[in-house]
Structures are given as structure tokens and as C-alpha cells.
mmCIF file of C-alpha atoms and ligand atoms in Angstrom:
data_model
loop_
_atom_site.group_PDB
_atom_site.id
_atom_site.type_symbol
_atom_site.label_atom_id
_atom_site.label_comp_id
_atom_site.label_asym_id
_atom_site.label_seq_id
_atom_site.Cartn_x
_atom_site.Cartn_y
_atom_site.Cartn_z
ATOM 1 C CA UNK A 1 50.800 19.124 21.867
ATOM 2 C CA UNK A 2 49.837 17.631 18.284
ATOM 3 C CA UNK A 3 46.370 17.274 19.169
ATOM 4 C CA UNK A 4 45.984 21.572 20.588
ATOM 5 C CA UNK A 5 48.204 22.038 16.883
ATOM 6 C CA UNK A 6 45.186 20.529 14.925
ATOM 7 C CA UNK A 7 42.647 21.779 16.941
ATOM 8 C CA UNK A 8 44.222 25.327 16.104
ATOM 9 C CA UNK A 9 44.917 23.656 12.302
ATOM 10 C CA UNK A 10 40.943 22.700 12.341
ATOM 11 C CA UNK A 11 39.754 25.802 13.700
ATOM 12 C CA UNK A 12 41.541 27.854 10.734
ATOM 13 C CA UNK A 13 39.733 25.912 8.341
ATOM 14 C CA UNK A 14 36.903 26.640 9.517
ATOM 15 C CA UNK A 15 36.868 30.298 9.612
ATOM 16 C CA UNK A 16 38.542 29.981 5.734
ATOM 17 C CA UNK A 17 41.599 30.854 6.588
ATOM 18 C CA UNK A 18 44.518 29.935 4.077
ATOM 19 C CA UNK A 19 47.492 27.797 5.199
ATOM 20 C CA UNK A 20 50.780 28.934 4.166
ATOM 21 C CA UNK A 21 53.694 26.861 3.190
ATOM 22 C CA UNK A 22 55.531 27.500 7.075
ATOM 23 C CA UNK A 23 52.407 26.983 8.904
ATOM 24 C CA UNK A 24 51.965 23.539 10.874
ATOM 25 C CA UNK A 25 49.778 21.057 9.355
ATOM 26 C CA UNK A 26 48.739 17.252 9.273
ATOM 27 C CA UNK A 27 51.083 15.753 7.639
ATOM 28 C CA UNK A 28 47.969 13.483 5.320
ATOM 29 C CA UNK A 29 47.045 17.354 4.532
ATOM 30 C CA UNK A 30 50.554 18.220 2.922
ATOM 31 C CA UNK A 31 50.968 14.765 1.473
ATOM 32 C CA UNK A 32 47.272 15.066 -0.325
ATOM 33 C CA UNK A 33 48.045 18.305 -1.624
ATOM 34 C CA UNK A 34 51.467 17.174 -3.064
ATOM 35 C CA UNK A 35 49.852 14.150 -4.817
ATOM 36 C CA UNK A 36 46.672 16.645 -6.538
ATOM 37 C CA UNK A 37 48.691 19.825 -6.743
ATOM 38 C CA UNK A 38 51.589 17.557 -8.679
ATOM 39 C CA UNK A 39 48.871 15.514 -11.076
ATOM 40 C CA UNK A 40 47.402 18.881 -11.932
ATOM 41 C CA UNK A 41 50.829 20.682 -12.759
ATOM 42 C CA UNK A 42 52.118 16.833 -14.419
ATOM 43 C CA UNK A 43 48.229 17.457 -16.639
ATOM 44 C CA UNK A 44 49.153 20.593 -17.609
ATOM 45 C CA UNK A 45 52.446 19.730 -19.063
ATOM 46 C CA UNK A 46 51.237 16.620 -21.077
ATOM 47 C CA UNK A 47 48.449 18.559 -21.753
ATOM 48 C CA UNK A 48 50.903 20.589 -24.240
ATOM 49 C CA UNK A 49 51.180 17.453 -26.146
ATOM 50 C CA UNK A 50 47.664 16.581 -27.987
ATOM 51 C CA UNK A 51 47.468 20.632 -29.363
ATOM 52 C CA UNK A 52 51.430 20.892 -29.828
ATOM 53 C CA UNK A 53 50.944 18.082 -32.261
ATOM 54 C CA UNK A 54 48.496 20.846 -34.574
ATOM 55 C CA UNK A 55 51.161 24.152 -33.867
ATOM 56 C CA UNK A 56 52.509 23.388 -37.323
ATOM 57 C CA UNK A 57 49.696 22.594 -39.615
ATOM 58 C CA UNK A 58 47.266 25.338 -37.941
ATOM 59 C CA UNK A 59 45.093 26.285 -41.248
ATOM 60 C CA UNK A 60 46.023 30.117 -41.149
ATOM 61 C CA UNK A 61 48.786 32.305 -39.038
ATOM 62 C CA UNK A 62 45.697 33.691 -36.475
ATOM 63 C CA UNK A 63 44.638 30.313 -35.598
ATOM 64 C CA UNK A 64 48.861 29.614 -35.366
ATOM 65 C CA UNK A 65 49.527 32.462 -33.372
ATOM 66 C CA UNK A 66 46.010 31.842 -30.717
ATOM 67 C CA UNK A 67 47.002 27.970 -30.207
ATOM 68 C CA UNK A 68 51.238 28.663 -29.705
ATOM 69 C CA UNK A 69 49.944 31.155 -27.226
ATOM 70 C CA UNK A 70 47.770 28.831 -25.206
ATOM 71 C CA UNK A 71 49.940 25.889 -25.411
ATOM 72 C CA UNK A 72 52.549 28.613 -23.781
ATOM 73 C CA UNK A 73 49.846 29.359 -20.954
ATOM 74 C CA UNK A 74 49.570 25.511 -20.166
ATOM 75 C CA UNK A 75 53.915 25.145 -19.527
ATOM 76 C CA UNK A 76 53.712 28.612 -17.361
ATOM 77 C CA UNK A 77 50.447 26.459 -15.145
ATOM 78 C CA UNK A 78 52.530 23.595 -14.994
ATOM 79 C CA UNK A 79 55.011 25.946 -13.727
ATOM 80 C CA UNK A 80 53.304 27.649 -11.300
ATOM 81 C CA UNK A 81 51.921 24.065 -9.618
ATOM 82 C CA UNK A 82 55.232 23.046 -9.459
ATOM 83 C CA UNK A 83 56.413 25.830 -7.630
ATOM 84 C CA UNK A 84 53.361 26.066 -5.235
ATOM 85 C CA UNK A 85 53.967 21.915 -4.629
ATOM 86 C CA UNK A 86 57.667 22.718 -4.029
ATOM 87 C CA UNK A 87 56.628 24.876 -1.223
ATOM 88 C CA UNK A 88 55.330 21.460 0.393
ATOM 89 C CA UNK A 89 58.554 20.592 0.721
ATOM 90 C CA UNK A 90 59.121 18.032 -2.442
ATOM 91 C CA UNK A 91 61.803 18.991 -4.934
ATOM 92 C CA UNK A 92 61.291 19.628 -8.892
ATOM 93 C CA UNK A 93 63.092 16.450 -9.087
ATOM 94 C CA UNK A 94 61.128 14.045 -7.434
ATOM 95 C CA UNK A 95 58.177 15.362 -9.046
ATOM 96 C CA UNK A 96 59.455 14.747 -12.410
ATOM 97 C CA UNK A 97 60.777 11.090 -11.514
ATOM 98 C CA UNK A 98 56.891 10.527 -10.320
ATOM 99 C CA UNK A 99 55.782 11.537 -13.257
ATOM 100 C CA UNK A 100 58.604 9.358 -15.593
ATOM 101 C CA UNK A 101 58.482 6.393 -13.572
ATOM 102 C CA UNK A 102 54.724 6.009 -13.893
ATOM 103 C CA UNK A 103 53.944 6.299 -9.980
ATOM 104 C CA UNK A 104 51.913 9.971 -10.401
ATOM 105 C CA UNK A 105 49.150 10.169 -12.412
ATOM 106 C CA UNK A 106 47.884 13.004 -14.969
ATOM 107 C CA UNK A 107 44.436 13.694 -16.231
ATOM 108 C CA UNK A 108 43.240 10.483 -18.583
ATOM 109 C CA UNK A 109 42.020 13.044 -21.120
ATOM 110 C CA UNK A 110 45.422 13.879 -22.524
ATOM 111 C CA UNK A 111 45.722 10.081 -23.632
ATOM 112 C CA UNK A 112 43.415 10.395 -26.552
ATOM 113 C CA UNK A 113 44.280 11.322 -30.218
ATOM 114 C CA UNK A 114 44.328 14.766 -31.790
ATOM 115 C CA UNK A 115 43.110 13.313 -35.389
ATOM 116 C CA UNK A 116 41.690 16.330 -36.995
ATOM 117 C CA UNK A 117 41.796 20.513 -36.508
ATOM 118 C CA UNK A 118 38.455 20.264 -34.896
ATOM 119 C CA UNK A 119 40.102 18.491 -32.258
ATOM 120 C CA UNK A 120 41.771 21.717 -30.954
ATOM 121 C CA UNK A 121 38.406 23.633 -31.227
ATOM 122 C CA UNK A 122 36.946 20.396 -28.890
ATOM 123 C CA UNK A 123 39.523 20.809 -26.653
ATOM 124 C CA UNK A 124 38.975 24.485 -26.105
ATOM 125 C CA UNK A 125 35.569 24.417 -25.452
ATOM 126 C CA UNK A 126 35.343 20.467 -23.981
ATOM 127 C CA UNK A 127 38.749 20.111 -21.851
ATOM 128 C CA UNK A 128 39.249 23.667 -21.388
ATOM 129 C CA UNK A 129 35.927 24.397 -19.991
ATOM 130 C CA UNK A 130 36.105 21.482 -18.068
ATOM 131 C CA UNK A 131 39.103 22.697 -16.580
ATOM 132 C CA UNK A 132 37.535 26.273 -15.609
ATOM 133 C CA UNK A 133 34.728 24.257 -13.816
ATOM 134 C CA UNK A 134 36.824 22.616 -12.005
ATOM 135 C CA UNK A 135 39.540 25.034 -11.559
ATOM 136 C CA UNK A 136 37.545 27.728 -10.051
ATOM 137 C CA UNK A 137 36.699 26.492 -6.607
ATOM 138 C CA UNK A 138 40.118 25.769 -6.626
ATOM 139 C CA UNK A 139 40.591 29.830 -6.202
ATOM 140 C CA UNK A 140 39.027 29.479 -3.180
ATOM 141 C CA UNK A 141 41.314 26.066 -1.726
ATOM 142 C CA UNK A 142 42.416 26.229 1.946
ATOM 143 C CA UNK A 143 46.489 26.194 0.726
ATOM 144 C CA UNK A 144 47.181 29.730 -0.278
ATOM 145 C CA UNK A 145 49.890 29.103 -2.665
ATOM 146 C CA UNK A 146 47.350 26.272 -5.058
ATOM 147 C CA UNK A 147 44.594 29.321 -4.531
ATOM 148 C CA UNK A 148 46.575 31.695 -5.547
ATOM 149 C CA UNK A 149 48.409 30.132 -8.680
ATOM 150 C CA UNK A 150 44.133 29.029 -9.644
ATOM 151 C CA UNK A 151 43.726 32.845 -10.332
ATOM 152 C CA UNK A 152 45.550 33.671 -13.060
ATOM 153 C CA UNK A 153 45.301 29.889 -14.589
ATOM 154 C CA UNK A 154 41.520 30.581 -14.549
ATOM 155 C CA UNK A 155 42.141 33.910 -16.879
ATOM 156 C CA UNK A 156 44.331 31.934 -19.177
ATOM 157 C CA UNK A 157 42.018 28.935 -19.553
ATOM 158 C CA UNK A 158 39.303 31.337 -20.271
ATOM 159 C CA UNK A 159 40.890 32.447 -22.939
ATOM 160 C CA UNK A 160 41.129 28.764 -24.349
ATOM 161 C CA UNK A 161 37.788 27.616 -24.028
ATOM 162 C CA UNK A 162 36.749 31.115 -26.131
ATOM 163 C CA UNK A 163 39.583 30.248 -28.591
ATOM 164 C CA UNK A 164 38.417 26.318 -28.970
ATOM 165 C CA UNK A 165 34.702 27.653 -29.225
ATOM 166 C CA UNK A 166 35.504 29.899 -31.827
ATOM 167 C CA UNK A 167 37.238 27.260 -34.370
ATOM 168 C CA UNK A 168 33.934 24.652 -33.283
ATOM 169 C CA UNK A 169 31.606 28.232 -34.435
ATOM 170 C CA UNK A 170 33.619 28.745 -38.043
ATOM 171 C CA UNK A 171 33.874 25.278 -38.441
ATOM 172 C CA UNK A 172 29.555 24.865 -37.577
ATOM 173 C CA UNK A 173 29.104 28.558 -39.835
ATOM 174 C CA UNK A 174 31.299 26.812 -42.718
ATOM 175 C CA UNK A 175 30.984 24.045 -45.705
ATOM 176 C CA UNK A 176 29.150 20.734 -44.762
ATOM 177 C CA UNK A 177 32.422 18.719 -44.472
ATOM 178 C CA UNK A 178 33.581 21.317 -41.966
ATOM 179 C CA UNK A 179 30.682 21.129 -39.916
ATOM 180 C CA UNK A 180 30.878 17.376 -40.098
ATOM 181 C CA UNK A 181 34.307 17.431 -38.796
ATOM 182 C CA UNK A 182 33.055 19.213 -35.652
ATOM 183 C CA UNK A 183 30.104 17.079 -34.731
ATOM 184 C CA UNK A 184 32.927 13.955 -35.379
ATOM 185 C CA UNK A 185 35.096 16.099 -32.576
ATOM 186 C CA UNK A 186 32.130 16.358 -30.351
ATOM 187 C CA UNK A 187 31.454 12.583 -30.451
ATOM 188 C CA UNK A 188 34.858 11.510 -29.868
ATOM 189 C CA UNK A 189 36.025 14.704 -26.844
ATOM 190 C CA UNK A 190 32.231 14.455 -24.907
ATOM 191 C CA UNK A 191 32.768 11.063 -22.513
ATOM 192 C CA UNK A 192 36.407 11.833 -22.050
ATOM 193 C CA UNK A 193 35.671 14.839 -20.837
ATOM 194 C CA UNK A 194 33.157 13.571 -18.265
ATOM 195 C CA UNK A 195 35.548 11.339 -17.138
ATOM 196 C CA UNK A 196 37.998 14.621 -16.704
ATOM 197 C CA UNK A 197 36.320 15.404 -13.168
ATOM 198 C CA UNK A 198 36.905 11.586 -11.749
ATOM 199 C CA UNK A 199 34.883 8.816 -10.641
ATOM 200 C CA UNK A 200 31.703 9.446 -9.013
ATOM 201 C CA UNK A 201 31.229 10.092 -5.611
ATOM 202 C CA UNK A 202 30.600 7.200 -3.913
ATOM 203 C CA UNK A 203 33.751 5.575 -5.346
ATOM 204 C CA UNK A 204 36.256 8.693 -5.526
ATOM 205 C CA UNK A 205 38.596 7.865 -2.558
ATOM 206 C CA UNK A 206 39.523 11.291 -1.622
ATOM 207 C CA UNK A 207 36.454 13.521 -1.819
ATOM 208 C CA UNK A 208 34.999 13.319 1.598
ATOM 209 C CA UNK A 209 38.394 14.085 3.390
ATOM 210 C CA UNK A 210 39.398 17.030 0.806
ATOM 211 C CA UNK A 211 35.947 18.110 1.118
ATOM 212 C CA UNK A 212 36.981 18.286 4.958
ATOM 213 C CA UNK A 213 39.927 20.385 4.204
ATOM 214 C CA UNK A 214 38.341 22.876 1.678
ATOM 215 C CA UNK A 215 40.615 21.355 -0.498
ATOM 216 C CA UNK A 216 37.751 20.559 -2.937
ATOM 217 C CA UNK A 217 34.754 22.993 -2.732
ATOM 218 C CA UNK A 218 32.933 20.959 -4.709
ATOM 219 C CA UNK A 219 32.449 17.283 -5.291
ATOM 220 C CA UNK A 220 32.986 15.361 -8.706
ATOM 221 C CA UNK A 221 29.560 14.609 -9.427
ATOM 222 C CA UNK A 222 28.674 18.147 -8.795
ATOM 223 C CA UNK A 223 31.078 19.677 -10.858
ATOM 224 C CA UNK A 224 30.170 16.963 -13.602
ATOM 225 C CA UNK A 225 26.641 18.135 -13.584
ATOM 226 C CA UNK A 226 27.282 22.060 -13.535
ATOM 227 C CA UNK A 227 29.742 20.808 -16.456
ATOM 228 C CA UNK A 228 26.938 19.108 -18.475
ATOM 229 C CA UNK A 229 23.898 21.910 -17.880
ATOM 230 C CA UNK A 230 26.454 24.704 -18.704
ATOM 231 C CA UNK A 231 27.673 22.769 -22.441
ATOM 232 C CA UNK A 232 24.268 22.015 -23.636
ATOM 233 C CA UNK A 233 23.500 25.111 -24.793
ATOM 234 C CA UNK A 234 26.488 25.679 -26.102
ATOM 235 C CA UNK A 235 26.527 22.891 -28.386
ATOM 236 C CA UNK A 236 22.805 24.161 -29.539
ATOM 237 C CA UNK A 237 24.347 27.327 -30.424
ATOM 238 C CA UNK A 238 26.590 25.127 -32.903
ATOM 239 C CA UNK A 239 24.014 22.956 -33.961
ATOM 240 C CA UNK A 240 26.037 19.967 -33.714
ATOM 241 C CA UNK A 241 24.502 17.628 -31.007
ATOM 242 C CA UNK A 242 26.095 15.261 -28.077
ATOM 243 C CA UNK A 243 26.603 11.917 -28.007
ATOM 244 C CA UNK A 244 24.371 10.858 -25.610
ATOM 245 C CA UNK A 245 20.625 8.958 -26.380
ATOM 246 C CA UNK A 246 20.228 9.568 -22.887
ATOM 247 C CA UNK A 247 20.584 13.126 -21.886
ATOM 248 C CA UNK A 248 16.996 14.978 -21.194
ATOM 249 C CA UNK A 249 16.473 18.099 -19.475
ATOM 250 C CA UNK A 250 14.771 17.075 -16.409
ATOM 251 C CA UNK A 251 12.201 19.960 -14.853
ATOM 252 C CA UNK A 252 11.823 18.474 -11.323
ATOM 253 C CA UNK A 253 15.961 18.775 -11.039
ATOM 254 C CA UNK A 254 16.645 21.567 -12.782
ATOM 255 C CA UNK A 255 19.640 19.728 -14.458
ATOM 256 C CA UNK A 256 20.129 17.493 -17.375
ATOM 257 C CA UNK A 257 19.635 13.808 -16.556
ATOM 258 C CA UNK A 258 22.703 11.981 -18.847
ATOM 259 C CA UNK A 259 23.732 8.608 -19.849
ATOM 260 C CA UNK A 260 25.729 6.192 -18.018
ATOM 261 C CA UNK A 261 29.713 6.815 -18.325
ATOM 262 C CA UNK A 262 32.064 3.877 -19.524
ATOM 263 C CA UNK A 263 34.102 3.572 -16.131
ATOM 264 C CA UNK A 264 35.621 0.654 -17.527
ATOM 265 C CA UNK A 265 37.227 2.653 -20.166
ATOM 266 C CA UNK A 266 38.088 5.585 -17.638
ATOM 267 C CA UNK A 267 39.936 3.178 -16.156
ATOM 268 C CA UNK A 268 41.838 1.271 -18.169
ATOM 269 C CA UNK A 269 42.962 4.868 -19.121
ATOM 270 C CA UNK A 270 44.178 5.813 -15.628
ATOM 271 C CA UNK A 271 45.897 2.552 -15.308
ATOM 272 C CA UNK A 272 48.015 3.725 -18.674
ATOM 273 C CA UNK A 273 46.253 1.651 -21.415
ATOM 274 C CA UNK A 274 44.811 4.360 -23.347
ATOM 275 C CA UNK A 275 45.029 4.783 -26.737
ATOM 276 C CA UNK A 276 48.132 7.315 -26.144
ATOM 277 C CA UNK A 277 49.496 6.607 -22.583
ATOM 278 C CA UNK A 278 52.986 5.132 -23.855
ATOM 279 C CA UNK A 279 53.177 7.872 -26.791
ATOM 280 C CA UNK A 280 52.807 10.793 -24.191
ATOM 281 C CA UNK A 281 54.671 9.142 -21.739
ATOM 282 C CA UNK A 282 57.866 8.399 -23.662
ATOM 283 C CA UNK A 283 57.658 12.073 -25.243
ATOM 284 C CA UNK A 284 57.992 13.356 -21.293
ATOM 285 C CA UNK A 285 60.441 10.867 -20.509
ATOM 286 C CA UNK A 286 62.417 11.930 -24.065
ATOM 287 C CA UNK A 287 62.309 15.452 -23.275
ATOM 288 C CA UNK A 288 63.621 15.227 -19.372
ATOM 289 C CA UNK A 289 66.991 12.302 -21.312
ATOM 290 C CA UNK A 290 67.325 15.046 -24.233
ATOM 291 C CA UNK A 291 67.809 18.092 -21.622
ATOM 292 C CA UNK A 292 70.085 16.339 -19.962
ATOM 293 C CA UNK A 293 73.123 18.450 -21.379
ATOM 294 C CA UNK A 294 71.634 21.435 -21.167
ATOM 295 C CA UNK A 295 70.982 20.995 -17.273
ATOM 296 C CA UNK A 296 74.505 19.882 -17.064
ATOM 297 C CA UNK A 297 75.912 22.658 -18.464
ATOM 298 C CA UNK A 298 73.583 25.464 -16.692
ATOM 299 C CA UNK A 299 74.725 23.403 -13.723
ATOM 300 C CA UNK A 300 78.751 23.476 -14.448
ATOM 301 C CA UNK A 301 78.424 27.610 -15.939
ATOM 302 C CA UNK A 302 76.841 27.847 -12.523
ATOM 303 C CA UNK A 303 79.593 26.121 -10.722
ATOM 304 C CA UNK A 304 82.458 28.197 -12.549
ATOM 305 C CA UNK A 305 80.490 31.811 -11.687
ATOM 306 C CA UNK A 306 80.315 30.832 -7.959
ATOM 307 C CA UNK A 307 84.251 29.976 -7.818
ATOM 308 C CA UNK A 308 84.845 32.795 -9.644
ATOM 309 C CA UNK A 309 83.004 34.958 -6.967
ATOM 310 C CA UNK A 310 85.368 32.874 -3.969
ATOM 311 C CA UNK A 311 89.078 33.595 -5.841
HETATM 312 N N1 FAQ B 401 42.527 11.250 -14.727
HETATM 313 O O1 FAQ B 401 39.311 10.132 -5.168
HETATM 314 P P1 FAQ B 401 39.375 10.781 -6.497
HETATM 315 C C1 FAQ B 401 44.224 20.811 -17.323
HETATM 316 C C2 FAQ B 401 42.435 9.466 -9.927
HETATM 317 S S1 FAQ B 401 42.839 20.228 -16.517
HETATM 318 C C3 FAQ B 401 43.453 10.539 -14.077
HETATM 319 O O2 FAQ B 401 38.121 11.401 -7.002
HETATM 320 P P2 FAQ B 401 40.624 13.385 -6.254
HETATM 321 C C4 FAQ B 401 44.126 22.086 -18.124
HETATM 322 C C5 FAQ B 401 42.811 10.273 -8.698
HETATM 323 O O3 FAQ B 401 44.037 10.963 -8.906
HETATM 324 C C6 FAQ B 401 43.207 18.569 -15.935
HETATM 325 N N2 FAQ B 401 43.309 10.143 -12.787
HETATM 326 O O4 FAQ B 401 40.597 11.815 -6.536
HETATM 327 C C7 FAQ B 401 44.429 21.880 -19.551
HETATM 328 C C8 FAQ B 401 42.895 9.197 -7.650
HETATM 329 O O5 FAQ B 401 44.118 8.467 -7.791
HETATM 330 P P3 FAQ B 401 45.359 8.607 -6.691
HETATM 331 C C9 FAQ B 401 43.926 18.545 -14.622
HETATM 332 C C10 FAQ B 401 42.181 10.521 -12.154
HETATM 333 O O6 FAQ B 401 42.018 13.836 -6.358
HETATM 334 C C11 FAQ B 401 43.409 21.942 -20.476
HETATM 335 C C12 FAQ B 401 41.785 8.239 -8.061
HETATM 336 O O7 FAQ B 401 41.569 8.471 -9.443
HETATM 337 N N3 FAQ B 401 43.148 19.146 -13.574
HETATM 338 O O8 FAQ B 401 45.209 20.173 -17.232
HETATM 339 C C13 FAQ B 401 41.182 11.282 -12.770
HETATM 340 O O9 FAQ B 401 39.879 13.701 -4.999
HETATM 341 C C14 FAQ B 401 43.662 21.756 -21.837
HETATM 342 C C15 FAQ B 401 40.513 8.458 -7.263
HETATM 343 O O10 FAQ B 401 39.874 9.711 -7.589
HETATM 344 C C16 FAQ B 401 43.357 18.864 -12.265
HETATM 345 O O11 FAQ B 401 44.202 18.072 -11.922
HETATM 346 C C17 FAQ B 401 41.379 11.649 -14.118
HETATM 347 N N4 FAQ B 401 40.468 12.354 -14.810
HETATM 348 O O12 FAQ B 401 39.761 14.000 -7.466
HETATM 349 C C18 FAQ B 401 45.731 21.633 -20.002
HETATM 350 C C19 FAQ B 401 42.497 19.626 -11.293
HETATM 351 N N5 FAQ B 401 40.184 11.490 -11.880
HETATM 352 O O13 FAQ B 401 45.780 10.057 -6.747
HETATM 353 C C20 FAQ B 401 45.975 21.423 -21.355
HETATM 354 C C21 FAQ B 401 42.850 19.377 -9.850
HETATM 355 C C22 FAQ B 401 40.541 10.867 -10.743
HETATM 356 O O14 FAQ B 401 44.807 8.223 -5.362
HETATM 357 C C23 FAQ B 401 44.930 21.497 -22.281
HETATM 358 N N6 FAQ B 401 42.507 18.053 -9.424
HETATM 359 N N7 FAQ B 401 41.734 10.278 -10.908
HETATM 360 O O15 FAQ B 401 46.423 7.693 -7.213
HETATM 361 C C24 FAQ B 401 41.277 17.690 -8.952
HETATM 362 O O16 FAQ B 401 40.355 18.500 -8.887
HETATM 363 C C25 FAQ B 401 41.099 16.283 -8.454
HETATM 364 O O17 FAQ B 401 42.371 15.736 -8.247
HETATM 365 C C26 FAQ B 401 40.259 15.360 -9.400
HETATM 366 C C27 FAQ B 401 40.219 13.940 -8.795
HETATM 367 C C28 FAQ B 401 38.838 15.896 -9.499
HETATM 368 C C29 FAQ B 401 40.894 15.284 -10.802
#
């Protein structure tokens, strides 16, 4: 009987359908989903952390009022994949003790330092737009709930990457410091954000099977590349250049050949020795010990109406 239920399981795939939350499915297809659906929502909530560390000394109240709004965006995303992941059958709870006991992971680009303002314009444009590459196959994902939540993310991050490229522009258009202040962001954000879409194909683990599963529409290295080609001109708009002695357009590819990324260092990040691992970390793991009266009492007021509604 389990083999006719993925035959019927393959043969939905394969004419795109989506699979909903009740319908059967291997049980390595839920189990991959909760482990990338929960690292994307756990990314989006650390994520909050590198630009909530600017909401206060924003230099004016438009630039205030654009950054509390997207760092808003990133807790409703982290919201949203929680939910959809719930509907795997894993409970807010466990996902949170993943994330504080160290066994899930989150993207290695939220362990680096937010020195100067031009880091929130980098991470607009850089981490942002990295995320909209990579996010928008994702609309199209064989679990309905993931494709579904992947719409309205990709609006919101959108809206980042335009409001990081905007600060990198004024800062570019403004005095030399300024504009030296955004070249220093580009050189530090650039490799990190390679890194953002994993390690190349012929080591990532999981590609070929999520490939299988229209879980991933594209690959890494792909996504990478479209990444690199598409930021180019960007950064030629700004006049500020990337950190790379390597890249060259090449004609016969149609793509921009680039240098070789430091895997070590990608890494050593992923394994939680980046420069900010413990900081973020022990922020999360402050934040769930702090609440911890607050979810008692919503949990006793809740208590108290329900016996209320039995007398
Ligand atoms: N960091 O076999 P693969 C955002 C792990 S955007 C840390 O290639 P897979 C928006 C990987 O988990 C960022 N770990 O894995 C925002 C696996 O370990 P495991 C979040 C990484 O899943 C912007 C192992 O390496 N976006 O938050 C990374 O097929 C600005 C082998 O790798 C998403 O999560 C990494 N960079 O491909 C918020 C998008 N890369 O699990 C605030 C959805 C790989 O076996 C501010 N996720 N690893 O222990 C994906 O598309 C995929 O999961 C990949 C990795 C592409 C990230």
C-alpha cells in the first residue's frame, strides 16, 4: 500500500501539484521541509538582530521609520514559516528549543557585525536581494503552505532591497567619507552573502533530492550566479566596486566568472564560530527566559476565562 501511496505522491509532483498539510507523504519529505522551512523562519528572526541594533541611531526619522518597518516585516516571515512548519506537525515549541539548544541552524550571514549605517544599506541591497533570489522559486515549492507564505515575503523583501539600495545611492551621491563608508560595507557584506545560498553543488547534501521534490527549483550554484550577474550592475550604478580581483564578465557564458569563496570561513560560521554566533544566540535564548512571565500569565488569564465559561 505505501509503495501505490508514493507512486500517487510521485505522480503529483510531477504534474506540479501542491501538497497540503493532510495529504500523505514520505515521511524524509515532511522531515526535510521541517528542517529548511524552520532554518528559514529561525533566519528571519535573528535576522531582526544585525538592523535592530541601528533602529535607534538611524541618522533621520525617514530612514527610522523605513528600517522599524522592515525589521517588522522580517518577525511577521518568521511568523508565517512557523506557522506553515507547524502544519508539518512540529509544535512552536520544539522549534524554538532547536533553535536555543544549537541543534537547527540559521543563515551564517546574520553572524557578522553591523559596524556602521552603511551596513543597513548593504544589507538591503546584499542580504535582501539575496533573499529575493532565492526566495522566489520558493513561490513555486511543491508544499502549498511554504509557497504560499513565499508570496507576500517576496513583496516585503522587495521593499528592503529598494530601501538598503537607496541609503548605498545617498551615501555613493554624498561627501567622500560617505561614499567611503559604502564601498567599506560592500567589502565586508559581498562573500557573506555568497555564502548566503550554501555550499556548492557538488558538496550541498540536500540539493539533488529537494531538487526531486520541487522543493528547490533551483540549485545553489545557480542561484549564486543569477545573484552575482544581477548585482554587478548595480554596484556600477554606485560606483563603488566588489571585492573580487577575480570577477570578469565572461562572453562565451554569458555570466560573470568570480573568485574562489572562503568555504573554510563559511564554515566555521555554520558550525557557530563566527564573529557573532554566541552574541545572537544568547540574545534569542534571553528573549524566549525574559518572556517567560508573560507566557505564564497569558497561559493562567487563559486558564481562569475557560473555568469561568464551565461554572
Ligand atoms: N547558513 O545541502 P545544503 C532571510 C547548511 S534570507 C547556514 O545545500 P539546503 C531574509 C544547510 O542547512 C536567509 N547553514 O542545504 C532576511 C545544511 O545543513 P543541515 C534564510 C547553511 O537546505 C534578510 C548544510 O549546510 N533563507 O532570512 C547555509 O538544500 C535580511 C548543507 O547545505 C532561507 O533559509 C547558510 N547560508 O540548501 C532576514 C531560504 N547554507 O540542514 C533579515 C530557504 C547551507 O543538513 C534580514 N532555504 N547551510 O544541518 C534554502 O533555500 C536552503 O535551505 C539553502 C541551503 C539554500 C539555504
Amino acid at each position: 500500500q505505501i509503495k501505490s501511496l508514493e507512486a500517487e505522491f510521485e505522480a503529483r509532483i510531477a504534474r506540479d501539484e501542491k501538497i497540503e498539510p493532510k495529504d500523505w507523504m514520505p515521511e524524509k519529505y515532511r522531515q526535510t521541509h521541517i528542517r529548511q522551512i524552520s532554518q528559514h523562519a529561525h533566519s528571519e528572526i535573528v535576522g531582526m538582530l544585525p538592523e535592530g541594533n541601528w533602529i535607534t541611531r538611524a541618522p533621520s526619522l525617514r530612514r527610522k521609520v523605513a528600517l522599524l518597518a522592515k525589521v517588522q516585516d522580517e518577525a511577521g516571515h518568521g511568523l508565517y514559516l512557523y506557522s506553515a512548519c507547524e502544519t508539518l506537525g512540529i509544535s512552536r515549541d520544539e522549534l524554538y528549543d532547536q533553535l536555543h539548544s544549537g541543534k537547527a541552524k540559521y543563515s551564517s550571514i546574520f553572524n557578522y557585525p553591523t559596524l556602521t549605517w552603511a551596513d543597513i544599506g548593504a544589507i538591503g541591497w546584499l542580504v535582501d536581494g539575496a533573499a529575493i533570489i532565492n526566495q522566489v522559486p520558493l513561490c513555486n515549492t511543491s508544499f502549498g503552505p511554504y509557497a504560499r507564505a513565499m508570496v507576500r515575503v517576496c513583496k516585503e523583501e522587495s521593499f528592503h532591497q529598494r530601501q538598503g539600495y537607496e541609503i548605498m545611492l545617498k551615501l555613493c551621491q554624498g561627501t567622500p567619507e560617505q561614499k567611503e563608508m559604502a564601498q567599506d560595507a560592500l567589502n565586508r557584506w559581498w562573500w557573506p552573502s555568497l555564502m548566503m545560498f550554501g555550499p556548492t553543488d557538488d558538496v550541498s547534501v540536500h540539493t539533488a533530492q529537494s531538487m526531486k521534490w520541487k522543493l528547490k527549483r533551483k540549485t545553489n550554484d545557480e542561484l549564486r550566479q543569477q545573484f552575482i550577474d544581477q548585482t554587478i550592475p548595480q554596484a556600477e550604478i554606485l560606483g563603488i566596486t566588489v571585492p573580487d580581483a577575480d570577477l570578469k564578465w565572461n562572453e562565451e557564458r554569458g555570466h560573470y566568472d568570480f573568485g574562489e569563496i572562503n568555504w573554510d570561513e563559511f564554515w566555521q560560521v555554520v558550525k557557530g564560530h563566527g564573529p557573532c554566533n554566541k552574541e545572537r544566540m544568547s540574545a534569542r535564548v534571553g528573549a524566549w527566559e525574559k518572556g517567560t512571565w508573560v507566557r505564564d500569565a497569558a497561559m493562567a488569564y487563559a486558564e481562569k476565562q475557560e473555568n469561568k465559561k464551565l461554572n
